Short mmCIF file of C-alpha atoms and ligand atoms in Angstrom, two decimals:
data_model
loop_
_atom_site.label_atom_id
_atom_site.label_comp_id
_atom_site.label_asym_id
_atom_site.label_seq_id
_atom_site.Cartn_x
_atom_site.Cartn_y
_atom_site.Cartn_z
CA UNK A 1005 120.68 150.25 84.17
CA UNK A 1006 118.04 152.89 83.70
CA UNK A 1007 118.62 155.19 80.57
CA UNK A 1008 117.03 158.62 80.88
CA UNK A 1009 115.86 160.65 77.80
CA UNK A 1010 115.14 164.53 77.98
CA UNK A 1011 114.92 165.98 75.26
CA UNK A 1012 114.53 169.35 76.87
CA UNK A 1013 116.84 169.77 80.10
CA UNK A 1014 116.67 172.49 82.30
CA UNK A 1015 118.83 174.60 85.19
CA UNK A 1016 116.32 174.91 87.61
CA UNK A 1017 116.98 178.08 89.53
CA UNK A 1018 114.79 178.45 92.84
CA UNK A 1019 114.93 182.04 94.25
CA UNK A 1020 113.02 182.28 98.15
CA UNK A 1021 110.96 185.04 98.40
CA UNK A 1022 109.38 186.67 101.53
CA UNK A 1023 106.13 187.04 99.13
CA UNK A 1024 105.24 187.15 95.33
CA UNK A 1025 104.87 191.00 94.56
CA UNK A 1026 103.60 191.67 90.78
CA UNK A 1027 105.45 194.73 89.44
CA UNK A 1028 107.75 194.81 92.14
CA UNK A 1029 111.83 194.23 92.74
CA UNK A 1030 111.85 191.45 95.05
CA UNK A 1031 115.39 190.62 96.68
CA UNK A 1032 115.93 187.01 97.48
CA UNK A 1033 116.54 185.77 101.28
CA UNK A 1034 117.95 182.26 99.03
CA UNK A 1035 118.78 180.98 96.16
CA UNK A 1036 119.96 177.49 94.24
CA UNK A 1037 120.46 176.00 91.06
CA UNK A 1038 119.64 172.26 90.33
CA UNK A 1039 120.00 170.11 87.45
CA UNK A 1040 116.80 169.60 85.91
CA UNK A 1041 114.57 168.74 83.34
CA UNK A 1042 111.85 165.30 83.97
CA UNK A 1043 114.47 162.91 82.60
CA UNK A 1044 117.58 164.41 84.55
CA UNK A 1045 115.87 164.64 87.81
CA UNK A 1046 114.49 160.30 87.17
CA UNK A 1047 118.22 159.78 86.88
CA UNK A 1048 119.02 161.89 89.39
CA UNK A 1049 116.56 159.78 91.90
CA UNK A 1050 117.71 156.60 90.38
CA UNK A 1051 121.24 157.38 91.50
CA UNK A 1052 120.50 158.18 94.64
CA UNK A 1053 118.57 154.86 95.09
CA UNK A 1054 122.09 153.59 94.54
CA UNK A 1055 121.37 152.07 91.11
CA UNK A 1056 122.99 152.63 87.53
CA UNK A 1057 121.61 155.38 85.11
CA UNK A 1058 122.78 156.80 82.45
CA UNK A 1059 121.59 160.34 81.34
CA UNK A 1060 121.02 161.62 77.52
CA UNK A 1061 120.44 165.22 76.63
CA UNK A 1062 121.01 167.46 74.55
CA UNK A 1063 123.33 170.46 76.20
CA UNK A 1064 124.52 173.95 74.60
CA UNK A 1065 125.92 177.01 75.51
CA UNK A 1066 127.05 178.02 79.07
CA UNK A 1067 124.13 176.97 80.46
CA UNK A 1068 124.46 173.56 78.70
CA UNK A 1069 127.84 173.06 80.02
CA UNK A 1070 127.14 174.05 84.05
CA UNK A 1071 124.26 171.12 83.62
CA UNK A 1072 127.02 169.14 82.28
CA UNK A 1073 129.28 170.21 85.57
CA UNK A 1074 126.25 169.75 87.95
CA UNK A 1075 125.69 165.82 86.61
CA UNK A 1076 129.52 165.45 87.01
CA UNK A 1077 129.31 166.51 90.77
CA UNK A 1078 126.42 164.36 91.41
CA UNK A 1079 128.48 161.53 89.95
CA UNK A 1080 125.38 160.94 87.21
CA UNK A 1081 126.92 159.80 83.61
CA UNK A 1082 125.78 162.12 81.00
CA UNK A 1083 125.59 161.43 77.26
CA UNK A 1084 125.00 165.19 76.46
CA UNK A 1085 124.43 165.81 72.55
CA UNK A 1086 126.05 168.70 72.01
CA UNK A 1087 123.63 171.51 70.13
CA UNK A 1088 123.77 175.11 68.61
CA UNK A 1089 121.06 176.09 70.95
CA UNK A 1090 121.85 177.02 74.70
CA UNK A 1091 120.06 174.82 77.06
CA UNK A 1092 117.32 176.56 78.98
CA UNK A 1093 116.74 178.04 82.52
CA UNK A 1094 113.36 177.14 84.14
CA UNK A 1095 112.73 179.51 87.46
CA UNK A 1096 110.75 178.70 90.34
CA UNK A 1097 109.89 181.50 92.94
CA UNK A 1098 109.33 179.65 96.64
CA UNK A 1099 107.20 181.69 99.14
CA UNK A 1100 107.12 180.46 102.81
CA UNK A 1101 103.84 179.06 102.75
CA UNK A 1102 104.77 176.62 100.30
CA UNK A 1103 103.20 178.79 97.29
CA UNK A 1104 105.73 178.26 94.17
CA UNK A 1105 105.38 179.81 91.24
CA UNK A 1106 107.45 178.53 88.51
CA UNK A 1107 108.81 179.85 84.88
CA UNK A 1108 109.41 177.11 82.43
CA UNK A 1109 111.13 178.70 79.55
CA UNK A 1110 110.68 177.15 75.67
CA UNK A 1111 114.27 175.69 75.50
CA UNK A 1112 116.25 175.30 71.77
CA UNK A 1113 115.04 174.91 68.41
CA UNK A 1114 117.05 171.83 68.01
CA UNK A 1115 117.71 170.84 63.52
CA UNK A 1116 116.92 167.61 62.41
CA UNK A 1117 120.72 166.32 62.35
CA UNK A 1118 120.34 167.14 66.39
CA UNK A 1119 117.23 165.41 67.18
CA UNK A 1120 118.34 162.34 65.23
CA UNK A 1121 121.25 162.58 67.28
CA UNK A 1122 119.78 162.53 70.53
CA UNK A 1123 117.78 158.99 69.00
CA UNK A 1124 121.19 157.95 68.11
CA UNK A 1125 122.85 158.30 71.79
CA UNK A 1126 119.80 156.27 72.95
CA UNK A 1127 120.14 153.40 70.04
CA UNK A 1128 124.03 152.83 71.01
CA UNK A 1129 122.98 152.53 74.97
CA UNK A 1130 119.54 150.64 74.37
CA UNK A 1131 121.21 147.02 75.16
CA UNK A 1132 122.11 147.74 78.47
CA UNK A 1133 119.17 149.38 79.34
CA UNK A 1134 116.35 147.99 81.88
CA UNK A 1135 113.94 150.78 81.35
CA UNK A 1136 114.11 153.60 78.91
CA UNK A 1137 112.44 156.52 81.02
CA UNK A 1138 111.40 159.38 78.22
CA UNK A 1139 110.59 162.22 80.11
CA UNK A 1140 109.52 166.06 80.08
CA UNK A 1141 108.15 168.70 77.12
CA UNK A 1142 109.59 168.70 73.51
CA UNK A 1143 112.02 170.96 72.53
CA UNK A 1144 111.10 173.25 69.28
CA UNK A 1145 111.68 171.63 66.32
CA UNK A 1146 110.62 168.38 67.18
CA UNK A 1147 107.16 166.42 66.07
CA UNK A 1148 105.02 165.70 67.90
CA UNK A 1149 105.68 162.12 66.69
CA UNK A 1150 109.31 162.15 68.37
CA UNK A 1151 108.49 160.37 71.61
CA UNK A 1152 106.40 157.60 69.42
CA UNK A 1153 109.33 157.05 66.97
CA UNK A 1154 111.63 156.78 70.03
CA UNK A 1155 109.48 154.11 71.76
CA UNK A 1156 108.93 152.46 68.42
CA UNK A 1157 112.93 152.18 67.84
CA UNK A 1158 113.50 151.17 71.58
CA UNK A 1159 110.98 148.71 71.10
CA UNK A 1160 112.23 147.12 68.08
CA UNK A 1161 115.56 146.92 69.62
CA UNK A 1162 113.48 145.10 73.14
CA UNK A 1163 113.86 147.61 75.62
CA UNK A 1164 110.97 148.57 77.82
CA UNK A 1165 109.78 152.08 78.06
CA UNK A 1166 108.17 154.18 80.49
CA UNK A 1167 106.68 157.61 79.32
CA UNK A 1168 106.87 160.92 80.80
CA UNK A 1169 104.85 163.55 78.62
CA UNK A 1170 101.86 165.03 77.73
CA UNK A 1171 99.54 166.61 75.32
CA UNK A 1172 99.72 165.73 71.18
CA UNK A 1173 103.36 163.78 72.22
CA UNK A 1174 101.50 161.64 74.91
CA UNK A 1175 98.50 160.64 72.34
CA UNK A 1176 100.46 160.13 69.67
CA UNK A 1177 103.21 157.68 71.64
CA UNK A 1178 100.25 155.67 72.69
CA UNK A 1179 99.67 153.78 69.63
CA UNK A 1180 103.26 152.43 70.28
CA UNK A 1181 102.23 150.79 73.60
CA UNK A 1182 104.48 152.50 75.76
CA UNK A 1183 104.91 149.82 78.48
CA UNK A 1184 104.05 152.63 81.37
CA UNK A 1185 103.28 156.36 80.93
CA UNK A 1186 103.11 158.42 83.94
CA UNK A 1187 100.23 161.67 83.88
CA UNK A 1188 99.46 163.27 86.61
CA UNK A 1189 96.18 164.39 86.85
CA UNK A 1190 95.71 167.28 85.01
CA UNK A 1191 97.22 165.52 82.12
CA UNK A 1192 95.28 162.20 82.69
CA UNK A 1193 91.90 164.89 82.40
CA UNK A 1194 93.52 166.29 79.20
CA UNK A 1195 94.10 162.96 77.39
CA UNK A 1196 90.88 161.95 78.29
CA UNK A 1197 89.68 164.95 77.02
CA UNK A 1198 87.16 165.75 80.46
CA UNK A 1199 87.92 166.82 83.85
CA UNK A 1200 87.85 164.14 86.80
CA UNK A 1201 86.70 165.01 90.43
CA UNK A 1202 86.93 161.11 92.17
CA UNK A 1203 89.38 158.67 91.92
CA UNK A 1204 86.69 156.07 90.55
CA UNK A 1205 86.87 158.85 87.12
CA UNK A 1206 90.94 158.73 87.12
CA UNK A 1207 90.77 155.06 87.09
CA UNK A 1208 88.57 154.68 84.41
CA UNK A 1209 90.79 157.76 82.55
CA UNK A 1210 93.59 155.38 83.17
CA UNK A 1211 91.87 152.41 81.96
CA UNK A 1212 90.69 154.19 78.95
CA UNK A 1213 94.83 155.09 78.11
CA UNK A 1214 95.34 150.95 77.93
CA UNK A 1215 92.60 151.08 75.72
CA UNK A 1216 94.33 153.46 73.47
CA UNK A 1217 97.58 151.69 74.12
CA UNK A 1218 99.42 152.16 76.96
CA UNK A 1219 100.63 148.67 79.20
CA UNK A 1220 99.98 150.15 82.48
CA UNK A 1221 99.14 153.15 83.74
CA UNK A 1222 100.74 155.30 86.37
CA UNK A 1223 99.21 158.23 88.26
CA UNK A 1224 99.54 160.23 90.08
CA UNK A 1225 97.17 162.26 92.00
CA UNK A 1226 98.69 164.80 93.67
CA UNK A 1227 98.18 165.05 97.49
CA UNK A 1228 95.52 162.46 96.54
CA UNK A 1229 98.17 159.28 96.07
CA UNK A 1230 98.84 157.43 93.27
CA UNK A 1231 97.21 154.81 90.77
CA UNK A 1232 98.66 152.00 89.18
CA UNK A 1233 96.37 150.75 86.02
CA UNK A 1234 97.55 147.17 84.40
CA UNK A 1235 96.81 144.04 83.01
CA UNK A 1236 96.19 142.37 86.67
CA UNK A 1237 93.92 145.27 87.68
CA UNK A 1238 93.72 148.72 89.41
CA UNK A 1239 95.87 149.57 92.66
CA UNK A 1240 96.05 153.13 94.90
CA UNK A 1241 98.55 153.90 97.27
CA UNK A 1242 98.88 156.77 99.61
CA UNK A 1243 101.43 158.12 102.03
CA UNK A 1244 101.72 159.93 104.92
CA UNK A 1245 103.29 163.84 104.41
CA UNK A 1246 103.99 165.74 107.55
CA UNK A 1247 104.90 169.20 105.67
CA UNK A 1248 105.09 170.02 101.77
CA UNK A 1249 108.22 171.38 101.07
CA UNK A 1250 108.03 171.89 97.61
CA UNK A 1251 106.55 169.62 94.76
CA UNK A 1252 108.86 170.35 91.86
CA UNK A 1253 110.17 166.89 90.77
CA UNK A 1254 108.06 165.08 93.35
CA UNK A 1255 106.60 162.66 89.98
CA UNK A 1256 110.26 162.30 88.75
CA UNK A 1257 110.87 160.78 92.51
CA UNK A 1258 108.08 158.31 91.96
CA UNK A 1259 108.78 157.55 88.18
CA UNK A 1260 112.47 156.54 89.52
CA UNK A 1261 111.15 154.99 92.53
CA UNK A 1262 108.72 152.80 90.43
CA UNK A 1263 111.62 151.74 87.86
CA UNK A 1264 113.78 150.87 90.59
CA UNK A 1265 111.74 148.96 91.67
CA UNK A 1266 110.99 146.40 88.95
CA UNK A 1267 108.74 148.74 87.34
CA UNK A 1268 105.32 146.71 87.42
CA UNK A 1269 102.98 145.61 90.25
CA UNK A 1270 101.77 146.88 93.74
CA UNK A 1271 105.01 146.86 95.53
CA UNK A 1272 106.91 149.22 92.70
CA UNK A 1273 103.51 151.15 93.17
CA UNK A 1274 104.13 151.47 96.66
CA UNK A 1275 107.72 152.60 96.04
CA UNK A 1276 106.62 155.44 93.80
CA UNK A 1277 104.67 156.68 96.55
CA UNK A 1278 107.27 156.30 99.43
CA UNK A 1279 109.83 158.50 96.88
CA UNK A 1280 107.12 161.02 95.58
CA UNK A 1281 105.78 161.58 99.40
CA UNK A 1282 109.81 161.61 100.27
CA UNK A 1283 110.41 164.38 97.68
CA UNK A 1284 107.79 166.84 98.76
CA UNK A 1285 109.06 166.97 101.89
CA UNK A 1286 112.09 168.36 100.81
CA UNK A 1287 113.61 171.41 99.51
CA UNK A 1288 113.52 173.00 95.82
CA UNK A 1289 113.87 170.07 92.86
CA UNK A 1290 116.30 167.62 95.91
CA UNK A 1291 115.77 164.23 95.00
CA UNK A 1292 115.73 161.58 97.97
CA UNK A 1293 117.95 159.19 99.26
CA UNK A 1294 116.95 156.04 101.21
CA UNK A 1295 117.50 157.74 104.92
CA UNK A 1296 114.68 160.05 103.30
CA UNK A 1297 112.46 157.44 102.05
CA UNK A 1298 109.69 156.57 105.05
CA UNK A 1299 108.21 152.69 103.69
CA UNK A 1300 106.30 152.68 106.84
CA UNK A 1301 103.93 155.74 105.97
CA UNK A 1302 102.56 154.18 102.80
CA UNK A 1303 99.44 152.37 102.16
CA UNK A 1304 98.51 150.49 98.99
CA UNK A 1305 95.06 148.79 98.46
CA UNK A 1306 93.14 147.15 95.43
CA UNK A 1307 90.43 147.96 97.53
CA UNK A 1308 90.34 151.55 95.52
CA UNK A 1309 88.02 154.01 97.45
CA UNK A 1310 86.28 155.15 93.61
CA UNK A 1311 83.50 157.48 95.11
CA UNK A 1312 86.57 159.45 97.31
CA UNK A 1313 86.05 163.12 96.19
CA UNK A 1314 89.75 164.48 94.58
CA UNK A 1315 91.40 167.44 96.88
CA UNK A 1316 92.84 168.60 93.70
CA UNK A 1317 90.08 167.88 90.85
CA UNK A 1318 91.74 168.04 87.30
O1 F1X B 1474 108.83 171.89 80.63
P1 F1X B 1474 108.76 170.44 81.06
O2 F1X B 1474 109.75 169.59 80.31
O3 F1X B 1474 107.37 169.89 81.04
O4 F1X B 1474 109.16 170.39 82.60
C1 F1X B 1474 110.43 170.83 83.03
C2 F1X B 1474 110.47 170.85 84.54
O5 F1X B 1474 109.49 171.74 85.10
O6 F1X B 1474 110.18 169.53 85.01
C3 F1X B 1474 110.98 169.22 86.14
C4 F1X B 1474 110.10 168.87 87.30
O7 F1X B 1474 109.30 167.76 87.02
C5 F1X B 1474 111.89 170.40 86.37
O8 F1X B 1474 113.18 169.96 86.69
C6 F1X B 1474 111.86 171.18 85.08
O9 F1X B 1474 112.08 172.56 85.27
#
């Protein structure tokens, strides 16, 4: 089973647009709502892969309880924490040239009682976990130590962990030896604390995260592909994209797509890339199913091409 934490959950609204018009009021041509949030959406991959996963979160308010609904639907089991606070709304705005804006709101102050008990619903599910995936921004009201005491607990109690997060929560989860975090590579260039313009720099970024404690390192690099750092060594993988769709959730695809996979080595590597390339080719946050899922179109390699220029430089 893979056990989901997100400590700040989202509904992710997407409104179509025929173009982004500052000061303007713009009428949608579409709109949906999607469960969301880094953690939800791993789950919500995971279960479409046709594997167990249980998701925790906290939920409040209306907005906390449609989340709850839109789980139910999907057939994902929740272990919602119930708080004061009313779960947020993140917005994305989707042009038709793929441009997408997006609106992440702040979320709940959630007390002390609630964060311990989102730790809590994780401690009484750790046993039957495989992987604890820990994904997304903290909420208010939560240290930046929260995601290190979490891995630290889930560790103690021998469950591995894979880490979704950035900023003062990634750094400070490190010295717990997460056993993979996930940046991409704007994050990867902020924990190293420079930018990187070729892969060759985002594979020593990586290895410099082991050196600060993470097990393995997994990036990804946008329309770039995808790294895996570990003990046996570097590997990139790429994939074949016909048309990006949107990207929202397209690393949530590949964290689940690693983890259901094993979670270490080249061919997990190579099974983030088939989901995250699978994702982008599809619509709002949609997470992919198999028939989605093209194995064919992906490439992996320890051969890694270090002097290759980035398309996106971080
Ligand atoms: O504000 P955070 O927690 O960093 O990110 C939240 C979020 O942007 O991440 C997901 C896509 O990865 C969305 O479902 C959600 O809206």
């Amino acid at each position: 089973m893979i056990l989901t934490v997100t400590p700040n959950p989202s509904l992710d609204r997407t409104y179509e647009i025929p173009a982004l018009e500052r000061g303007a009021v713009l009428r949608a041509t579409a709109d949906r709502v999607d469960p969301g949030g880094k953690g939800v959406n791993v789950s919500r991959a995971v279960a479409a892969a046709g594997q167990r996963t249980v998701a925790v979160l906290p939920l409040g308010g209306p907005e906390g309880a449609l989340l709850a609904r839109l789980l139910e639907e999907l057939g994902i089991e929740a272990a919602g924490v119930p708080v004061a606070g009313s779960t947020r709304v993140n917005i994305s705005v989707a042009e038709p040239d793929g441009t997408l804006t997006k609106l992440n709101a702040s979320g709940p102050e959630l007390s002390d009682a609630e964060a311990e008990a989102v730790l809590e619903a994780v401690r009484t599910r750790v046993e039957s976990a495989d992987w604890i995936a820990c994904c997304g921004s903290l909420p208010r009201g939560l240290a930046p130590e929260w995601y290190a005491e979490l891995v630290a607990r889930a560790h103690r109690a021998g469950a591995r962990i894979a880490l979704d997060t950035s900023g003062p929560s990634l750094t400070a989860a490190l010295r717990e030896r997460p056993d993979v975090v996930k940046p991409n590579a704007e994050e990867l260039a902020q924990a190293v604390g420079r930018p990187l313009a070729t892969v060759g720099e985002a594979v020593k970024a990586a290895e410099e995260l082991r050196g600060l404690g993470a097990r393995a390192v997994l990036a990804s690099l946008g329309a770039d592909g995808q790294l895996l750092v570990d003990e046996t060594g570097a590997y990139f993988g790429t994939a074949r994209v016909a048309a990006v769709r949107s990207n929202v959730g397209a690393g949530d695809a590949s964290l689940a797509g690693f983890l259901a996979a094993g979670g270490s080595g080249p061919a997990a590597l190579a099974s983030a890339v088939a989901h995250g390339a699978a994702a982008v080719q599809l619509p709002g946050s949609a997470m992919p199913t198999p028939a989605d899922l093209d194995p064919s179109a992906v490439v992996t390699t320890s051969d890694i091409p270090l002097d290759r220029v980035l398309k996106e430089p971080a």
